[in-house]
Amino acid sequence: MPKRSRPTHPSRPAPPRPGDLLLHDPILRTISRAAFALVMLFALLLLWRGHNAPGGGFIAGLMTVCALILHRIANNQSALRLNPAKLVPWGLALSLTTGLVPYLLGLPFLKSDYGYVTTALTGEFEWATALFFDLGVYLVVVGAGLSLAYALIDVQPNERVEGDG
Amino acid sequence: MTLAVLLPFVMAALCAWLARPLGRRTGYLAALAFVPALLLAAPLAGSSVEPGGTALSQNTPWVPELGLNLVFRGDGFSLLFAVLIGVIGTLASLYSVAYLSPRERFGRFYPYLLLFGGSMLGLVLSDNLIALFGFWEMTSVTSFLLIGLWHTRSEARDGAVKAFLISALGGLGLLAAVALLSMAGGSTLLSELDLEAVRASPLFVPALLLTLLAAFTKSAQLPFHLWLPTAMEAPTPVSAFLHSATMVKAGVVLVAKFGLIFGSSALWAGIIVPLGLATLFWGSWRALKQTDLKALLAYSTVSQLGLLMALYGLADAEGRFAATTHLLNHAAFKAALFFVVGIIDHETGTREVSQLSGLRRKLPITFVLAGLAALSMAGLPPLGGFISKELFYEAMLHAGPAFIAVAVLGSALTLAYSARLVAIFFGSYRAPVDDGGRSLKADVHEAGPGLLLPPALLAAGALLFGVWPQSTEWLTRRVGAALDFAGYGGHLYLWHGVTPALIATLITWALGAALVWQSARVYALQLRLELPISSNGGYRALLRGLGTFASALITRTQGLALPDQLRITLAAAGLMGGYAVWRAPQVFQPFGTLPPSVLPIAVLLVAGAMGVLLSRNRLTAVILTGLTGFGSAAAFLAMRAPDLALTQLLIEAVTVILFLLVFQYLPGIRDLPRRRSRYAVDVVLAGASGVGATLLILASLRFLAPPISPYYLENAYKGGGGKNVVNVILVDFRGFDTLGEIVVVAVVALAVGSLVRLGRRGRAPTETDTDRQSPNRTIPVRPINNQPSPTDQEVRR
């Protein structure tokens, strides 16, 4: 495609365009403070109850990603103190280990087990090894989704690929 | 046996883990991994390999439905080879402890070495053809990693890529051959193939040719030999392990094992024997020309592999007997020589023949070891090489006069280059110097016991095989039942009377002596006979051509504007879908019962889609796209699939966020030039893909098999203990799929991460530009007064 260039005006500041990140926006910040905790809690709830009600690691992971992106955009810093990409191998390892344990015990690979415990505090309570597998899925989704989003946030405007447009 | 194969893999992980604290001592740990392989010597010595005995077999079910099990079968040949791998693997691990620099990356070296050793053991022991192919490919991959270990050097990278490309080509051949064989023979187990059926099958010849392709590429036969010399870029212990004793012999193993299937065909011997002899000649001819000791050994390996190939290719008991004997001898002397060259390199700092002389004064023990091994390689008595060469001549004499002539010529050249190798120990000592004339090593002295012990053991083996031929014969006889030469009556002697083979040997010696005597003239002749074209040149031209073709293809297809790419994609998908619908006319079912609440949602979806088309602002377009997504979520909800709805909802939310994030880098929405003529094409394409998608969905409404959902509904709580069937399916019933999916997600994250980093690397660093992603990094603000790039301009109009 032929390039169409216009005379440049170096002195003129670029007007904000749709999609430019809103930095230091007080409204966004205030809302995010409340929303972040709520969304994170809900994400964890989804992860927890996934076995018996709609939810699960994947959905919970996505929701966490949403919450963290919101936090990052509003506060200009990540709520996560580590490089999200580092969560991915741990998640993979966790899921794989959950699968390997029954295999080493002579059961089919990834066979899950469950049971019931009754404690005074919680009443009857079901545990399932599937939760660990789901936790692995959760970590992978959070790690992958966040590193993708952060990568996009971090791309500098002058880092355009030559030749596009 | 299963333990012998699996332990190296486990230990590889362990070594990777412990390499940092252990440093070079990781090598001792690595050597332990080969202990079960060494213990296979017990069944080898026992009765299980006698003609009447039943071979050892261990079966671990894996995917029995596909005939894919880890079946390890220890017949004499497999066991002998496994022990060989164990011995050389142990020695290479121990040797490398003393050889490698303490700064080497042991966390890579030993795991790679062990992975390779494990795959090689799997390859020789596996009875299952599919698993055999798997191990075969794993040896290709791991040798790629090993050759490219010093990946900062471009030669190492090139060598690794070359080795991988060529052996992967053969690997594809093997995959096809294995598939054909198991189809024709009715089993995926090598030992249970119906040989009569295979021989009668029309698939016989294709399978034979494909097997040969695999064997020739792996064992560096002409014209695929070119990868082996460049593979010498690997560290020397690796060369000793991979390229003298094990990896390249994988092809020989294949020919030996499959020879029992294909040997009945004249085509088999007709291809292998001439090609093997040609490789023997060409390899030794080239070896004589080399001035680098390791390159000399590399070409020597090529030539010796040709010899082994030719012998196994004869497909008679005599040939197999001779080949197995030579296999043992070759493993002993070649690994010893590699270790010796490693010592010379380590102690003097060079491997150039012209730089080295008189080393016997400085390295007396090394001299003795090198002498023994080289004499065995040259085929001189009283060493093992002599005995197996006599057998080789014997077999070739029976094959024909042309064959024996090439064999004698090749062996004479072998004698000459062996002499060349030993010559560096004679004469007066000169300190090796570099290009500037400075001495490479201030003080050349004998190597320590860690370096000397492994070659000493092997050289002792080479000597033992010669002076006590009964030991070799006993070992060779272990293989008799497996390779079908138990009935062969030949025996091994140092002196077997004046036979035609002995006369051929005398001719060889005369020729070899002449070659040594006139070495300067021979060298001049070799330089004059240099061919203008080489297979390496052909390889490079092929690669270049492939690169040119690929980039041409990419510029034609990927360089297009996004709408054009979309047009192509849609058209292709439409053509394929249309063809499918046309070929298999579907009976369309009436719509099932849908809740009435879906109808308004459908209207919403359509409205959203139309809205995207008409919107002139990107923000509107994204919101409208979101409408279709959220609408689908609503539809799922209406059809009582809350899990799906929730997933769709969140996916949609994340998509919208990502969209917004990339907004600032996109050109204006109406910036792309639109020609009127394109509208017609677009309308047709859009209409066709819409109709096609609808047809496809309608067609899929018809059940081709009874639905499996009732099973899940019934068993979800019983088996998985969860009331949410979807989740139970995801984490239990089909947990393996989920595992695969998260691996995909992980790979995507990895790819995006590298792309972003790659894009950053090519530019001048700015203050916010660090490779590490610190969590507190500020979001880069668009520079306000900076020069806008042309794309900025374009966007803003």
Coordinates of N, CA and C in Angstrom, one line a residue, chain B residues 94 190 316 341 678:
Chain B
L94 N 31.6 -40.2 32.7 CA 32.7 -40.0 33.6 C 33.8 -39.2 32.9
L190 N 6.9 -55.7 16.5 CA 7.9 -56.2 15.5 C 8.0 -57.7 15.6
D316 N 22.5 -62.5 5.0 CA 22.7 -63.9 5.2 C 23.4 -64.1 6.6
V341 N 41.4 -38.4 21.1 CA 41.5 -37.1 20.5 C 41.1 -36.0 21.4
R678 N -14.6 -4.3 -5.4 CA -14.4 -5.3 -4.3 C -15.8 -5.6 -3.6

